[in-house]
Amino acid sequence: MSKLAINDGKPLRDAKAKPWPRWPVWNQKEEKGLLEVLRSGVWSYNGPKEMEFNKAFAKFIGTEYAISAANGTVSLQLALEACGVGLGDEVIVPGLTWQATAAAVLDVNAAAVLVDVSRDNWCINPAEVRKAITPRTKAIIPVHLYGCFADMDAIMAIARKHKLRVIEDCAHKHGGELKGKKAGSIGDVGSFSFQLSKLMTAGEGGALTTSDPELFEKLDALRNCGRRPENQESADKSAGLYGSEGDLIQSGNYRMTDFQAALLIESLKRLPQQNRIRGENAKYLNSLLAELPGIQPMKNNKTEVLGACYNFSFRYNKAKFKDLDVRKFREALSKELGCSVEASYEPLNACSLYTPHTKPPRYKLSKKYWHQIDPAAFELPVCNRIFTEESVCFHHTVLMGEKADMDLIARAIKKIYDNAEELL
């Protein structure tokens, strides 16, 4: 008789009888806020809920300013534009990230330079950043991937030495804190996503954080059709920034709605407690995984405050599982637990969603540029190994349950280890 659920054995968890925590989380407070917006008639364009959220989010992150935007891709694009990045410039991006990190660079007509990541935390490798710098390099976009912080001390030191802008991609790190500073407050600009799966969500949406008043004025104008800030105190500070008094800046509409802001106000209130639960469970689960053969927990910075774990991930060594392919391992683990178990993002040099050459009308600016943005031109051996051989990822909802759920995950891995011959 088979013991593994993937071969019709009994799973360790019946997800129908005992479902995993659901996402998103909401209650009557969101309903109340949405109805307030509905009845007010002020549904967008610097509405009261949006202004309230911006103020609260800036205070939470520890920056002078926060600006809401349509989504996390747009926020990266606006950050690049505000930092003066454009045609002829290069931006260094990790090869293991959601495609939007690099796509935003293309959308300001700059070239995304893909570099490899560190094998132990899957974040951008500072040594590879140093090697990729050229006279055309204008910025670095470190991504705090899944549950790990990029090495911001090293990145900021490199940026200062070469006079580069740093735009933190914090789409996975809402509330993550390192050495007394939260993600989004360390670089020049922080970029956040509020897409449905994220640690904070309004279905869609994004935000930018900065403490640089000049960048704030540019960002605020860029997301609002080029209009200068309507707040007179803020506008007075920016007099002359764009030229003569009253000048605008060319841009489009990248605003979010007050409905989204109403959801985010409540989501932000819940975030610290949710991060605490996720962080404690992640720490406990990592302690269990460290005792299992063939499983290596991610290397987290020891000074990081618990929490802000978007996807719980670990590294798999098939040699310890009788050469069982990681894809089959993930499938077997999913069947035992009744939840989705996935690979990391695809490396950007072979990603089905990052294909600049499918858009020649927009990106074929010159032969040189066309060659620069060819993803296949970059070698990313560590990214490739992570994706094809090692990565195992759970959505953060698995960390929102009980300590017993973490024990169950470890038991499921051990069960597959003990019965790997069934799958060979």
JSON list of N, CA, C and O in Angstrom, two decimals, residues 19-46:
[
{"chain": "A", "resi": 19, "resn": "PRO", "atom": "N", "xyz": [-9.24, 23.65, 6.64]},
{"chain": "A", "resi": 19, "resn": "PRO", "atom": "CA", "xyz": [-8.59, 24.53, 5.64]},
{"chain": "A", "resi": 19, "resn": "PRO", "atom": "C", "xyz": [-7.50, 25.39, 6.25]},
{"chain": "A", "resi": 19, "resn": "PRO", "atom": "O", "xyz": [-7.50, 25.69, 7.45]},
{"chain": "A", "resi": 20, "resn": "TRP", "atom": "N", "xyz": [-6.57, 25.77, 5.42]},
{"chain": "A", "resi": 20, "resn": "TRP", "atom": "CA", "xyz": [-5.52, 26.71, 5.83]},
{"chain": "A", "resi": 20, "resn": "TRP", "atom": "C", "xyz": [-6.13, 28.10, 5.95]},
{"chain": "A", "resi": 20, "resn": "TRP", "atom": "O", "xyz": [-7.20, 28.38, 5.39]},
{"chain": "A", "resi": 21, "resn": "PRO", "atom": "N", "xyz": [-5.50, 29.00, 6.69]},
{"chain": "A", "resi": 21, "resn": "PRO", "atom": "CA", "xyz": [-6.03, 30.37, 6.81]},
{"chain": "A", "resi": 21, "resn": "PRO", "atom": "C", "xyz": [-6.28, 31.00, 5.44]},
{"chain": "A", "resi": 21, "resn": "PRO", "atom": "O", "xyz": [-5.52, 30.78, 4.49]},
{"chain": "A", "resi": 22, "resn": "ARG", "atom": "N", "xyz": [-7.34, 31.76, 5.35]},
{"chain": "A", "resi": 22, "resn": "ARG", "atom": "CA", "xyz": [-7.74, 32.37, 4.07]},
{"chain": "A", "resi": 22, "resn": "ARG", "atom": "C", "xyz": [-7.13, 33.76, 3.93]},
{"chain": "A", "resi": 22, "resn": "ARG", "atom": "O", "xyz": [-6.78, 34.41, 4.91]},
{"chain": "A", "resi": 23, "resn": "TRP", "atom": "N", "xyz": [-7.03, 34.18, 2.68]},
{"chain": "A", "resi": 23, "resn": "TRP", "atom": "CA", "xyz": [-6.53, 35.52, 2.36]},
{"chain": "A", "resi": 23, "resn": "TRP", "atom": "C", "xyz": [-7.33, 36.06, 1.20]},
{"chain": "A", "resi": 23, "resn": "TRP", "atom": "O", "xyz": [-7.67, 35.31, 0.30]},
{"chain": "A", "resi": 24, "resn": "PRO", "atom": "N", "xyz": [-7.70, 37.33, 1.20]},
{"chain": "A", "resi": 24, "resn": "PRO", "atom": "CA", "xyz": [-7.36, 38.38, 2.18]},
{"chain": "A", "resi": 24, "resn": "PRO", "atom": "C", "xyz": [-8.22, 38.30, 3.45]},
{"chain": "A", "resi": 24, "resn": "PRO", "atom": "O", "xyz": [-9.24, 37.62, 3.48]},
{"chain": "A", "resi": 25, "resn": "VAL", "atom": "N", "xyz": [-7.77, 39.05, 4.46]},
{"chain": "A", "resi": 25, "resn": "VAL", "atom": "CA", "xyz": [-8.48, 39.14, 5.73]},
{"chain": "A", "resi": 25, "resn": "VAL", "atom": "C", "xyz": [-9.26, 40.45, 5.74]},
{"chain": "A", "resi": 25, "resn": "VAL", "atom": "O", "xyz": [-8.72, 41.51, 5.41]},
{"chain": "A", "resi": 26, "resn": "TRP", "atom": "N", "xyz": [-10.53, 40.38, 6.13]},
{"chain": "A", "resi": 26, "resn": "TRP", "atom": "CA", "xyz": [-11.33, 41.60, 6.21]},
{"chain": "A", "resi": 26, "resn": "TRP", "atom": "C", "xyz": [-12.51, 41.36, 7.15]},
{"chain": "A", "resi": 26, "resn": "TRP", "atom": "O", "xyz": [-12.85, 40.22, 7.45]},
{"chain": "A", "resi": 27, "resn": "ASN", "atom": "N", "xyz": [-13.12, 42.47, 7.58]},
{"chain": "A", "resi": 27, "resn": "ASN", "atom": "CA", "xyz": [-14.33, 42.35, 8.41]},
{"chain": "A", "resi": 27, "resn": "ASN", "atom": "C", "xyz": [-15.19, 43.59, 8.22]},
{"chain": "A", "resi": 27, "resn": "ASN", "atom": "O", "xyz": [-15.06, 44.31, 7.21]},
{"chain": "A", "resi": 28, "resn": "GLN", "atom": "N", "xyz": [-16.05, 43.87, 9.20]},
{"chain": "A", "resi": 28, "resn": "GLN", "atom": "CA", "xyz": [-16.99, 44.99, 9.06]},
{"chain": "A", "resi": 28, "resn": "GLN", "atom": "C", "xyz": [-16.30, 46.34, 9.01]},
{"chain": "A", "resi": 28, "resn": "GLN", "atom": "O", "xyz": [-16.89, 47.34, 8.55]},
{"chain": "A", "resi": 29, "resn": "LYS", "atom": "N", "xyz": [-15.05, 46.42, 9.47]},
{"chain": "A", "resi": 29, "resn": "LYS", "atom": "CA", "xyz": [-14.34, 47.70, 9.41]},
{"chain": "A", "resi": 29, "resn": "LYS", "atom": "C", "xyz": [-14.07, 48.10, 7.96]},
{"chain": "A", "resi": 29, "resn": "LYS", "atom": "O", "xyz": [-14.18, 49.28, 7.60]},
{"chain": "A", "resi": 30, "resn": "GLU", "atom": "N", "xyz": [-13.69, 47.12, 7.14]},
{"chain": "A", "resi": 30, "resn": "GLU", "atom": "CA", "xyz": [-13.52, 47.42, 5.71]},
{"chain": "A", "resi": 30, "resn": "GLU", "atom": "C", "xyz": [-14.85, 47.80, 5.06]},
{"chain": "A", "resi": 30, "resn": "GLU", "atom": "O", "xyz": [-14.92, 48.73, 4.26]},
{"chain": "A", "resi": 31, "resn": "GLU", "atom": "N", "xyz": [-15.90, 47.08, 5.43]},
{"chain": "A", "resi": 31, "resn": "GLU", "atom": "CA", "xyz": [-17.23, 47.40, 4.89]},
{"chain": "A", "resi": 31, "resn": "GLU", "atom": "C", "xyz": [-17.61, 48.84, 5.24]},
{"chain": "A", "resi": 31, "resn": "GLU", "atom": "O", "xyz": [-18.11, 49.58, 4.38]},
{"chain": "A", "resi": 32, "resn": "LYS", "atom": "N", "xyz": [-17.39, 49.21, 6.48]},
{"chain": "A", "resi": 32, "resn": "LYS", "atom": "CA", "xyz": [-17.73, 50.57, 6.92]},
{"chain": "A", "resi": 32, "resn": "LYS", "atom": "C", "xyz": [-16.94, 51.60, 6.14]},
{"chain": "A", "resi": 32, "resn": "LYS", "atom": "O", "xyz": [-17.50, 52.61, 5.67]},
{"chain": "A", "resi": 33, "resn": "GLY", "atom": "N", "xyz": [-15.62, 51.36, 5.97]},
{"chain": "A", "resi": 33, "resn": "GLY", "atom": "CA", "xyz": [-14.80, 52.32, 5.24]},
{"chain": "A", "resi": 33, "resn": "GLY", "atom": "C", "xyz": [-15.20, 52.44, 3.79]},
{"chain": "A", "resi": 33, "resn": "GLY", "atom": "O", "xyz": [-15.24, 53.55, 3.22]},
{"chain": "A", "resi": 34, "resn": "LEU", "atom": "N", "xyz": [-15.52, 51.33, 3.15]},
{"chain": "A", "resi": 34, "resn": "LEU", "atom": "CA", "xyz": [-15.94, 51.36, 1.75]},
{"chain": "A", "resi": 34, "resn": "LEU", "atom": "C", "xyz": [-17.26, 52.09, 1.58]},
{"chain": "A", "resi": 34, "resn": "LEU", "atom": "O", "xyz": [-17.44, 52.86, 0.61]},
{"chain": "A", "resi": 35, "resn": "LEU", "atom": "N", "xyz": [-18.17, 51.88, 2.51]},
{"chain": "A", "resi": 35, "resn": "LEU", "atom": "CA", "xyz": [-19.45, 52.59, 2.43]},
{"chain": "A", "resi": 35, "resn": "LEU", "atom": "C", "xyz": [-19.28, 54.09, 2.65]},
{"chain": "A", "resi": 35, "resn": "LEU", "atom": "O", "xyz": [-19.98, 54.90, 2.03]},
{"chain": "A", "resi": 36, "resn": "GLU", "atom": "N", "xyz": [-18.37, 54.46, 3.52]},
{"chain": "A", "resi": 36, "resn": "GLU", "atom": "CA", "xyz": [-18.10, 55.89, 3.73]},
{"chain": "A", "resi": 36, "resn": "GLU", "atom": "C", "xyz": [-17.62, 56.54, 2.44]},
{"chain": "A", "resi": 36, "resn": "GLU", "atom": "O", "xyz": [-18.05, 57.65, 2.09]},
{"chain": "A", "resi": 37, "resn": "VAL", "atom": "N", "xyz": [-16.73, 55.85, 1.73]},
{"chain": "A", "resi": 37, "resn": "VAL", "atom": "CA", "xyz": [-16.25, 56.39, 0.46]},
{"chain": "A", "resi": 37, "resn": "VAL", "atom": "C", "xyz": [-17.39, 56.45, -0.54]},
{"chain": "A", "resi": 37, "resn": "VAL", "atom": "O", "xyz": [-17.59, 57.47, -1.24]},
{"chain": "A", "resi": 38, "resn": "LEU", "atom": "N", "xyz": [-18.17, 55.39, -0.63]},
{"chain": "A", "resi": 38, "resn": "LEU", "atom": "CA", "xyz": [-19.28, 55.34, -1.58]},
{"chain": "A", "resi": 38, "resn": "LEU", "atom": "C", "xyz": [-20.23, 56.51, -1.38]},
{"chain": "A", "resi": 38, "resn": "LEU", "atom": "O", "xyz": [-20.62, 57.20, -2.34]},
{"chain": "A", "resi": 39, "resn": "ARG", "atom": "N", "xyz": [-20.59, 56.74, -0.14]},
{"chain": "A", "resi": 39, "resn": "ARG", "atom": "CA", "xyz": [-21.58, 57.77, 0.16]},
{"chain": "A", "resi": 39, "resn": "ARG", "atom": "C", "xyz": [-21.00, 59.18, 0.07]},
{"chain": "A", "resi": 39, "resn": "ARG", "atom": "O", "xyz": [-21.74, 60.15, -0.12]},
{"chain": "A", "resi": 40, "resn": "SER", "atom": "N", "xyz": [-19.69, 59.30, 0.19]},
{"chain": "A", "resi": 40, "resn": "SER", "atom": "CA", "xyz": [-19.08, 60.63, 0.14]},
{"chain": "A", "resi": 40, "resn": "SER", "atom": "C", "xyz": [-19.07, 61.21, -1.27]},
{"chain": "A", "resi": 40, "resn": "SER", "atom": "O", "xyz": [-19.07, 62.43, -1.45]},
{"chain": "A", "resi": 41, "resn": "GLY", "atom": "N", "xyz": [-19.04, 60.34, -2.27]},
{"chain": "A", "resi": 41, "resn": "GLY", "atom": "CA", "xyz": [-18.93, 60.81, -3.66]},
{"chain": "A", "resi": 41, "resn": "GLY", "atom": "C", "xyz": [-17.51, 61.17, -4.04]},
{"chain": "A", "resi": 41, "resn": "GLY", "atom": "O", "xyz": [-17.25, 61.49, -5.20]},
{"chain": "A", "resi": 42, "resn": "VAL", "atom": "N", "xyz": [-16.59, 61.14, -3.09]},
{"chain": "A", "resi": 42, "resn": "VAL", "atom": "CA", "xyz": [-15.17, 61.42, -3.39]},
{"chain": "A", "resi": 42, "resn": "VAL", "atom": "C", "xyz": [-14.47, 60.07, -3.51]},
{"chain": "A", "resi": 42, "resn": "VAL", "atom": "O", "xyz": [-13.99, 59.51, -2.53]},
{"chain": "A", "resi": 43, "resn": "TRP", "atom": "N", "xyz": [-14.44, 59.55, -4.70]},
{"chain": "A", "resi": 43, "resn": "TRP", "atom": "CA", "xyz": [-13.96, 58.18, -4.91]},
{"chain": "A", "resi": 43, "resn": "TRP", "atom": "C", "xyz": [-12.48, 58.12, -5.31]},
{"chain": "A", "resi": 43, "resn": "TRP", "atom": "O", "xyz": [-11.88, 57.04, -5.27]},
{"chain": "A", "resi": 44, "resn": "SER", "atom": "N", "xyz": [-11.92, 59.25, -5.70]},
{"chain": "A", "resi": 44, "resn": "SER", "atom": "CA", "xyz": [-10.53, 59.23, -6.15]},
{"chain": "A", "resi": 44, "resn": "SER", "atom": "C", "xyz": [-9.96, 60.65, -6.09]},
{"chain": "A", "resi": 44, "resn": "SER", "atom": "O", "xyz": [-10.64, 61.57, -5.65]},
{"chain": "A", "resi": 45, "resn": "TYR", "atom": "N", "xyz": [-8.71, 60.78, -6.54]},
{"chain": "A", "resi": 45, "resn": "TYR", "atom": "CA", "xyz": [-8.04, 62.06, -6.70]},
{"chain": "A", "resi": 45, "resn": "TYR", "atom": "C", "xyz": [-7.79, 62.74, -5.36]},
{"chain": "A", "resi": 45, "resn": "TYR", "atom": "O", "xyz": [-8.45, 63.70, -4.99]},
{"chain": "A", "resi": 46, "resn": "ASN", "atom": "N", "xyz": [-6.81, 62.21, -4.60]},
{"chain": "A", "resi": 46, "resn": "ASN", "atom": "CA", "xyz": [-6.43, 62.79, -3.32]},
{"chain": "A", "resi": 46, "resn": "ASN", "atom": "C", "xyz": [-7.59, 62.87, -2.34]},
{"chain": "A", "resi": 46, "resn": "ASN", "atom": "O", "xyz": [-7.78, 63.87, -1.63]}
]
